[in-house]
mmCIF file of C-alpha atoms in Angstrom:
data_model
loop_
_atom_site.group_PDB
_atom_site.id
_atom_site.type_symbol
_atom_site.label_atom_id
_atom_site.label_comp_id
_atom_site.label_asym_id
_atom_site.label_seq_id
_atom_site.Cartn_x
_atom_site.Cartn_y
_atom_site.Cartn_z
ATOM 1 C CA MET A 1 -0.137 0.064 -0.146
ATOM 2 C CA ALA A 2 1.318 3.234 -1.002
ATOM 3 C CA LEU A 3 0.931 6.111 1.468
ATOM 4 C CA SER A 4 0.630 9.553 -0.048
ATOM 5 C CA ALA A 5 0.357 12.679 1.508
ATOM 6 C CA GLN A 6 0.748 16.457 1.273
ATOM 7 C CA MET A 7 0.198 18.575 4.980
ATOM 8 C CA ILE A 8 0.985 21.828 6.488
ATOM 9 C CA VAL A 9 2.396 21.277 10.114
ATOM 10 C CA VAL A 10 2.344 24.051 11.982
ATOM 11 C CA LYS A 11 4.874 24.219 14.631
ATOM 12 C CA GLU A 12 4.354 26.787 17.121
ATOM 13 C CA VAL A 13 6.707 27.614 20.052
ATOM 14 C CA VAL A 14 4.730 29.245 22.883
ATOM 15 C CA GLN A 15 6.305 30.953 25.633
ATOM 16 C CA GLY A 16 4.280 30.563 28.994
ATOM 17 C CA PRO A 17 4.278 29.515 32.359
ATOM 18 C CA GLY A 18 6.998 26.946 33.424
ATOM 19 C CA THR A 19 9.206 27.031 30.213
ATOM 20 C CA ILE A 20 13.042 28.353 30.172
ATOM 21 C CA PRO A 21 13.481 31.819 27.954
ATOM 22 C CA GLY A 22 14.151 31.027 24.379
ATOM 23 C CA CYS A 23 12.800 27.438 24.404
ATOM 24 C CA GLY A 24 8.660 27.568 24.729
ATOM 25 C CA ARG A 25 6.497 25.008 24.260
ATOM 26 C CA VAL A 26 5.904 23.254 21.088
ATOM 27 C CA ARG A 27 2.439 22.626 19.701
ATOM 28 C CA LEU A 28 1.588 20.538 16.584
ATOM 29 C CA HIS A 29 -1.292 21.253 13.839
ATOM 30 C CA ILE A 30 -1.985 18.656 10.975
ATOM 31 C CA GLN A 31 -4.421 19.653 8.652
ATOM 32 C CA PHE A 32 -5.833 16.105 7.884
ATOM 33 C CA PRO A 33 -7.131 14.893 4.514
ATOM 34 C CA GLU A 34 -10.745 14.311 4.177
ATOM 35 C CA ASP A 35 -10.193 10.871 2.925
ATOM 36 C CA ASP A 36 -8.441 9.637 5.833
ATOM 37 C CA ALA A 37 -5.302 9.161 4.363
ATOM 38 C CA TRP A 38 -1.961 8.903 6.209
ATOM 39 C CA VAL A 39 -0.531 11.715 6.393
ATOM 40 C CA GLU A 40 3.971 12.101 7.981
ATOM 41 C CA VAL A 41 4.104 12.990 11.668
ATOM 42 C CA PHE A 42 6.919 15.449 12.844
ATOM 43 C CA ARG A 43 7.512 14.556 16.801
ATOM 44 C CA HIS A 44 8.121 16.838 19.605
ATOM 45 C CA PHE A 45 11.607 17.122 20.034
ATOM 46 C CA SER A 46 11.591 17.285 23.722
ATOM 47 C CA ASP A 47 8.990 16.480 26.646
ATOM 48 C CA ASP A 48 7.267 19.637 27.073
ATOM 49 C CA LEU A 49 3.942 18.533 28.017
ATOM 50 C CA PRO A 50 2.368 18.777 31.804
ATOM 51 C CA ALA A 51 1.675 16.043 33.973
ATOM 52 C CA HIS A 52 -2.196 16.285 33.828
ATOM 53 C CA ILE A 53 -1.871 15.944 29.463
ATOM 54 C CA LEU A 54 0.375 12.723 30.043
ATOM 55 C CA ARG A 55 -1.039 10.731 32.716
ATOM 56 C CA PRO A 56 0.079 7.276 31.862
ATOM 57 C CA ALA A 57 1.935 8.567 28.748
ATOM 58 C CA TYR A 58 5.833 8.802 29.006
ATOM 59 C CA TRP A 59 8.809 10.202 27.441
ATOM 60 C CA ASN A 60 11.274 7.962 25.949
ATOM 61 C CA THR A 61 14.895 8.444 24.795
ATOM 62 C CA SER A 62 17.321 6.572 23.127
ATOM 63 C CA PRO A 63 21.191 7.087 22.807
ATOM 64 C CA THR A 64 20.804 7.797 18.975
ATOM 65 C CA ASN A 65 17.617 9.859 19.667
ATOM 66 C CA ARG A 66 16.441 7.483 17.063
ATOM 67 C CA HIS A 67 12.971 6.693 19.361
ATOM 68 C CA ARG A 68 12.556 9.709 21.288
ATOM 69 C CA GLY A 69 8.961 10.545 21.659
ATOM 70 C CA TYR A 70 5.445 9.979 23.664
ATOM 71 C CA ARG A 71 4.710 6.180 24.341
ATOM 72 C CA CYS A 72 1.988 4.622 26.498
ATOM 73 C CA ILE A 73 1.528 0.924 27.720
ATOM 74 C CA VAL A 74 -1.853 -0.132 26.274
ATOM 75 C CA GLY A 75 -2.827 -3.886 27.095
ATOM 76 C CA GLN A 76 1.032 -5.089 28.255
ATOM 77 C CA LYS A 77 2.404 -3.282 25.049
ATOM 78 C CA VAL A 78 4.112 -0.290 24.391
ATOM 79 C CA TYR A 79 2.792 1.921 21.495
ATOM 80 C CA LEU A 80 3.650 5.027 20.202
ATOM 81 C CA PHE A 81 1.491 8.175 20.943
ATOM 82 C CA GLU A 82 1.865 11.850 19.470
ATOM 83 C CA PHE A 83 -0.207 15.064 21.007
ATOM 84 C CA ILE A 84 -1.283 16.803 17.733
ATOM 85 C CA ASN A 85 -4.020 19.480 17.382
ATOM 86 C CA ASP A 86 -5.059 19.212 20.967
ATOM 87 C CA ALA A 87 -5.485 15.368 21.182
ATOM 88 C CA TRP A 88 -3.435 12.223 21.533
ATOM 89 C CA TYR A 89 -3.038 10.020 18.236
ATOM 90 C CA PHE A 90 -1.799 6.521 17.866
ATOM 91 C CA ILE A 91 0.882 6.599 15.190
ATOM 92 C CA GLU A 92 2.823 4.064 13.031
ATOM 93 C CA GLN A 93 6.797 4.000 11.894
ATOM 94 C CA HIS A 94 8.340 2.406 9.783
ATOM 95 C CA PHE A 95 12.222 2.538 8.027
ATOM 96 C CA ASP A 96 12.394 4.590 4.766
ATOM 97 C CA ALA A 97 15.476 2.710 3.047
ATOM 98 C CA ASP A 98 16.210 6.111 0.795
ATOM 99 C CA LEU A 99 16.524 8.515 3.590
ATOM 100 C CA GLU A 100 18.015 6.221 5.855
ATOM 101 C CA GLN A 101 15.877 6.853 8.735
ATOM 102 C CA HIS A 102 12.407 6.092 10.547
ATOM 103 C CA ILE A 103 9.066 7.901 9.200
ATOM 104 C CA PHE A 104 6.113 8.270 11.527
ATOM 105 C CA HIS A 105 2.435 8.921 10.362
ATOM 106 C CA THR A 106 -1.007 8.573 11.369
ATOM 107 C CA ARG A 107 -4.385 9.511 9.912
ATOM 108 C CA ASN A 108 -7.314 11.166 11.410
ATOM 109 C CA SER A 109 -9.282 7.664 12.548
ATOM 110 C CA LEU A 110 -6.112 7.446 14.774
ATOM 111 C CA ARG A 111 -7.724 10.418 16.899
ATOM 112 C CA ILE A 112 -8.112 9.337 20.648
ATOM 113 C CA ASP A 113 -10.874 11.201 22.129
ATOM 114 C CA HIS A 114 -10.812 13.529 25.088
ATOM 115 C CA GLU A 115 -12.801 10.936 27.241
ATOM 116 C CA ASN A 116 -10.794 7.993 26.986
ATOM 117 C CA ASP A 117 -10.352 4.605 28.723
ATOM 118 C CA LEU A 118 -6.756 5.238 28.492
ATOM 119 C CA GLY A 119 -6.833 8.232 30.820
ATOM 120 C CA LEU A 120 -4.855 10.341 28.562
ATOM 121 C CA GLY A 121 -5.458 13.897 29.408
ATOM 122 C CA TRP A 122 -5.383 17.406 27.299
ATOM 123 C CA TRP A 123 -5.741 20.870 27.632
ATOM 124 C CA LEU A 124 -8.443 22.576 29.744
ATOM 125 C CA PRO A 125 -9.656 25.980 28.561
ATOM 126 C CA GLU A 126 -8.817 27.419 32.299
ATOM 127 C CA ASP A 127 -5.156 26.369 31.882
ATOM 128 C CA LYS A 128 -2.500 28.981 31.973
ATOM 129 C CA GLU A 129 -0.189 27.324 30.077
ATOM 130 C CA ASN A 130 -2.780 26.581 27.310
ATOM 131 C CA PRO A 131 -1.336 27.384 23.849
ATOM 132 C CA GLU A 132 -4.647 28.593 22.920
ATOM 133 C CA ARG A 133 -4.281 31.554 25.176
ATOM 134 C CA LEU A 134 -0.573 32.490 24.226
ATOM 135 C CA PRO A 135 0.849 33.989 20.876
ATOM 136 C CA PRO A 136 2.557 31.779 18.831
ATOM 137 C CA MET A 137 6.127 32.534 17.798
ATOM 138 C CA THR A 138 6.747 31.051 14.217
ATOM 139 C CA VAL A 139 4.670 30.433 11.447
ATOM 140 C CA PRO A 140 3.792 27.206 9.255
ATOM 141 C CA VAL A 141 6.345 25.161 7.988
ATOM 142 C CA PRO A 142 5.545 23.428 4.336
ATOM 143 C CA VAL A 143 6.169 19.650 3.680
ATOM 144 C CA GLU A 144 6.779 18.296 0.377
ATOM 145 C CA GLU A 145 4.879 15.422 -0.810
ATOM 146 C CA ARG A 146 6.441 12.043 -0.732
ATOM 147 C CA SER A 147 5.116 8.834 -1.533
ATOM 148 C CA ILE A 148 6.138 5.822 0.568
ATOM 149 C CA GLU A 149 6.030 2.406 -0.370
ATOM 150 C CA LYS A 150 5.725 0.624 2.873
ATOM 151 C CA GLU A 151 2.910 -1.311 4.894
ATOM 152 C CA PRO A 152 2.414 0.708 8.462
ATOM 153 C CA LEU A 153 3.575 -1.268 11.343
ATOM 154 C CA GLU A 154 1.201 -3.895 12.728
ATOM 155 C CA HIS A 155 3.249 -4.416 15.997
ATOM 156 C CA PRO A 156 4.247 -1.750 18.705
ATOM 157 C CA GLU A 157 7.622 -0.362 19.453
ATOM 158 C CA GLU A 158 9.682 -3.188 21.302
ATOM 159 C CA ASP A 159 13.010 -1.655 21.853
ATOM 160 C CA VAL A 160 11.963 0.224 25.008
ATOM 161 C CA THR A 161 13.893 2.472 27.303
ATOM 162 C CA PHE A 162 12.711 4.118 30.571
ATOM 163 C CA THR A 163 13.828 7.338 31.671
ATOM 164 C CA TYR A 164 13.416 8.853 35.030
ATOM 165 C CA PRO A 165 12.647 12.465 36.381
ATOM 166 C CA SER A 166 16.390 14.506 36.197
ATOM 167 C CA ASP A 167 17.606 16.443 39.227
ATOM 168 C CA PRO A 168 15.555 19.987 39.364
ATOM 169 C CA VAL A 169 18.325 21.532 41.199
ATOM 170 C CA GLU A 170 20.728 20.882 38.546
ATOM 171 C CA GLU A 171 18.363 21.998 35.543
ATOM 172 C CA LEU A 172 17.500 25.251 37.809
ATOM 173 C CA THR A 173 21.404 26.000 38.122
ATOM 174 C CA GLU A 174 21.924 25.386 34.295
ATOM 175 C CA ALA A 175 18.788 27.423 33.521
ATOM 176 C CA PHE A 176 19.931 30.408 35.881
ATOM 177 C CA ARG A 177 23.803 30.098 34.888
ATOM 178 C CA HIS A 178 23.937 33.321 32.631
ATOM 179 C CA LEU A 179 22.415 35.504 35.383
ATOM 180 C CA THR A 180 24.003 37.911 37.432
ATOM 181 C CA PRO A 181 23.882 37.126 40.859
ATOM 182 C CA ILE A 182 21.646 39.795 43.080
ATOM 183 C CA HIS A 183 24.964 40.373 45.442
ATOM 184 C CA THR A 184 28.599 39.756 45.922
ATOM 185 C CA ASP A 185 30.754 37.885 48.314
ATOM 186 C CA LEU A 186 30.238 39.670 51.573
ATOM 187 C CA ALA A 187 33.071 41.222 53.478
ATOM 188 C CA LEU A 188 33.930 39.359 56.658
ATOM 189 C CA VAL A 189 33.224 41.902 59.967
ATOM 190 C CA GLU A 190 35.588 42.235 62.673
ATOM 191 C CA PRO A 191 34.199 40.599 65.602
ATOM 192 C CA ILE A 192 32.913 42.880 68.523
ATOM 193 C CA THR A 193 34.607 42.705 72.005
ATOM 194 C CA PRO A 194 31.963 42.997 74.859
ATOM 195 C CA THR A 195 33.080 45.800 76.893
ATOM 196 C CA GLU A 196 30.667 44.333 79.946
ATOM 197 C CA THR A 197 30.810 41.174 81.708
ATOM 198 C CA PRO A 198 28.142 38.858 79.984
ATOM 199 C CA VAL A 199 25.361 37.716 81.344
ATOM 200 C CA VAL A 200 25.662 33.677 82.233
ATOM 201 C CA PRO A 201 22.646 31.984 80.522
ATOM 202 C CA VAL A 202 20.743 30.035 82.935
ATOM 203 C CA PRO A 203 21.191 26.568 82.127
ATOM 204 C CA PHE A 204 17.851 24.740 80.860
ATOM 205 C CA ALA A 205 16.883 21.181 82.178
ATOM 206 C CA PRO A 206 18.187 18.225 79.792
ATOM 207 C CA SER A 207 15.531 17.589 76.955
ATOM 208 C CA MET A 208 14.211 14.078 76.997
ATOM 209 C CA SER A 209 15.131 12.154 73.786
ATOM 210 C CA PRO A 210 12.389 11.616 71.513
ATOM 211 C CA PRO A 211 10.888 7.966 71.796
ATOM 212 C CA ALA A 212 12.303 5.528 69.145
ATOM 213 C CA PRO A 213 9.786 5.026 66.178
ATOM 214 C CA MET A 214 7.968 2.433 65.803
ATOM 215 C CA ALA A 215 9.370 -0.594 62.879
ATOM 216 C CA THR A 216 7.008 -0.755 60.323
ATOM 217 C CA VAL A 217 4.470 -3.905 60.476
ATOM 218 C CA PRO A 218 4.460 -6.442 57.457
ATOM 219 C CA LEU A 219 1.293 -6.130 55.792
ATOM 220 C CA SER A 220 -0.267 -9.956 55.053
ATOM 221 C CA GLY A 221 -3.421 -10.892 52.494
ATOM 222 C CA ALA A 222 -3.417 -10.479 49.218
ATOM 223 C CA LEU A 223 -0.909 -8.834 46.833
ATOM 224 C CA LYS A 224 -1.555 -5.818 44.929
ATOM 225 C CA GLY A 225 -1.579 -5.121 41.528
ATOM 226 C CA THR A 226 -0.840 -7.426 38.320
ATOM 227 C CA THR A 227 1.550 -9.989 38.500
ATOM 228 C CA PRO A 228 4.578 -9.226 36.087
ATOM 229 C CA THR A 229 4.269 -11.322 32.965
ATOM 230 C CA VAL A 230 6.328 -14.891 32.965
ATOM 231 C CA PHE A 231 9.784 -13.629 31.622
ATOM 232 C CA THR A 232 10.799 -16.242 28.409
ATOM 233 C CA GLY A 233 14.650 -14.847 28.336
ATOM 234 C CA GLU A 234 13.779 -12.827 24.908
ATOM 235 C CA ARG A 235 15.939 -9.794 25.330
ATOM 236 C CA ALA A 236 13.622 -7.789 23.812
ATOM 237 C CA GLU A 237 11.217 -8.082 26.438
ATOM 238 C CA SER A 238 13.676 -7.530 29.398
ATOM 239 C CA ALA A 239 12.589 -4.011 29.838
ATOM 240 C CA GLN A 240 9.061 -4.588 29.502
ATOM 241 C CA PHE A 241 9.398 -7.197 32.371
ATOM 242 C CA LEU A 242 11.605 -4.617 34.609
ATOM 243 C CA TRP A 243 9.502 -2.438 34.502
ATOM 244 C CA GLU A 244 6.233 -4.802 35.213
ATOM 245 C CA PHE A 245 8.500 -5.992 37.989
ATOM 246 C CA HIS A 246 9.586 -2.706 40.049
ATOM 247 C CA LEU A 247 5.948 -1.369 39.812
ATOM 248 C CA TYR A 248 4.491 -4.460 41.316
ATOM 249 C CA HIS A 249 7.499 -4.532 44.094
ATOM 250 C CA LEU A 250 6.583 -0.707 44.578
ATOM 251 C CA LEU A 251 2.594 -1.797 45.285
ATOM 252 C CA ASN A 252 3.683 -4.416 47.739
ATOM 253 C CA ARG A 253 7.033 -3.201 49.582
ATOM 254 C CA ASN A 254 5.117 -3.611 53.016
ATOM 255 C CA HIS A 255 4.041 -6.655 52.614
ATOM 256 C CA GLU A 256 5.354 -9.474 54.203
ATOM 257 C CA LEU A 257 6.200 -11.862 51.325
ATOM 258 C CA VAL A 258 8.043 -8.855 49.702
ATOM 259 C CA GLN A 259 10.206 -8.256 52.708
ATOM 260 C CA ASN A 260 10.971 -11.739 53.604
ATOM 261 C CA PRO A 261 10.523 -13.922 50.063
ATOM 262 C CA PHE A 262 11.794 -16.985 52.190
ATOM 263 C CA LEU A 263 8.401 -17.393 54.050
#
C-alpha cells in the first residue's frame, strides 16, 4: 500500500509559565485530508507537556535519539503516541531506505477522544499554559509531498528504554547560569569585643530524647496489582519485564512476602 500525503505542519513555539526563556512549548498542528489518508508526523523534540496531559503516557529517549517521543502502555504492550491538534493520536513508524531514517505517520481515524479509557489528558480552557491563550512565535512549515511504498507497522515498538526524572536542582542551576547574582561576596566583619561582663545564661533542664520510631509492621493478605508477565529470556522483553516487576514491587513493598521472600 502506497502512503502519499501532502500536508502543512504548524510548529508553534509558545512561551508561557514553566518554560525556560528562549525555549517555549511546541504545539503541533496537522491538516488531515478528508479521505482519512496517512500523513507524516513530525514528533515533539523534547518532553514539554505537563503531567495532567501525559498521565499514563511518558517520554522515551535513546542514545541515538532514534526513537525519542511519547509512548503509552496499552494491554501490556508499548505503543507510540503523539499530541497533535490538542488530542492524542496513535502513530505508526517504518524505516525509509532512501532517507535511511524512521518515518512516523498517522491518520484522522487514529485520534483518541478526550474522554478515553486510557486516562490520557488534554488542555483545559482554564489552563494558564494552554497554547490557545498564548501567541505563537513561528509560522507554518510546508512539507513536500512524498510517496512511501511501505506497509505501516502492525506491532508496537519493542525496544523500550525507560527514563527517570532528572535532578531539578541541576536544571535550575543550568537555567540561571547566565544570570547576574543579586549580591557579591559579603565582606568579613571583625568580631565585637564585649565591654561588660556577659550575662551567664541559666542552664535549661536536659531535654528528653524522643521515643524510638515504631518499626513498620509488615502487611499480610493478598498482593496488590498485576503479577508481572513471566520472563522468557528474550532480550526484547527484558525492559518491559523490569518495568512490570519494579511497579509490582513498589505496590507491595510493605507486604511480608516481599520483605521476607523465604516465608
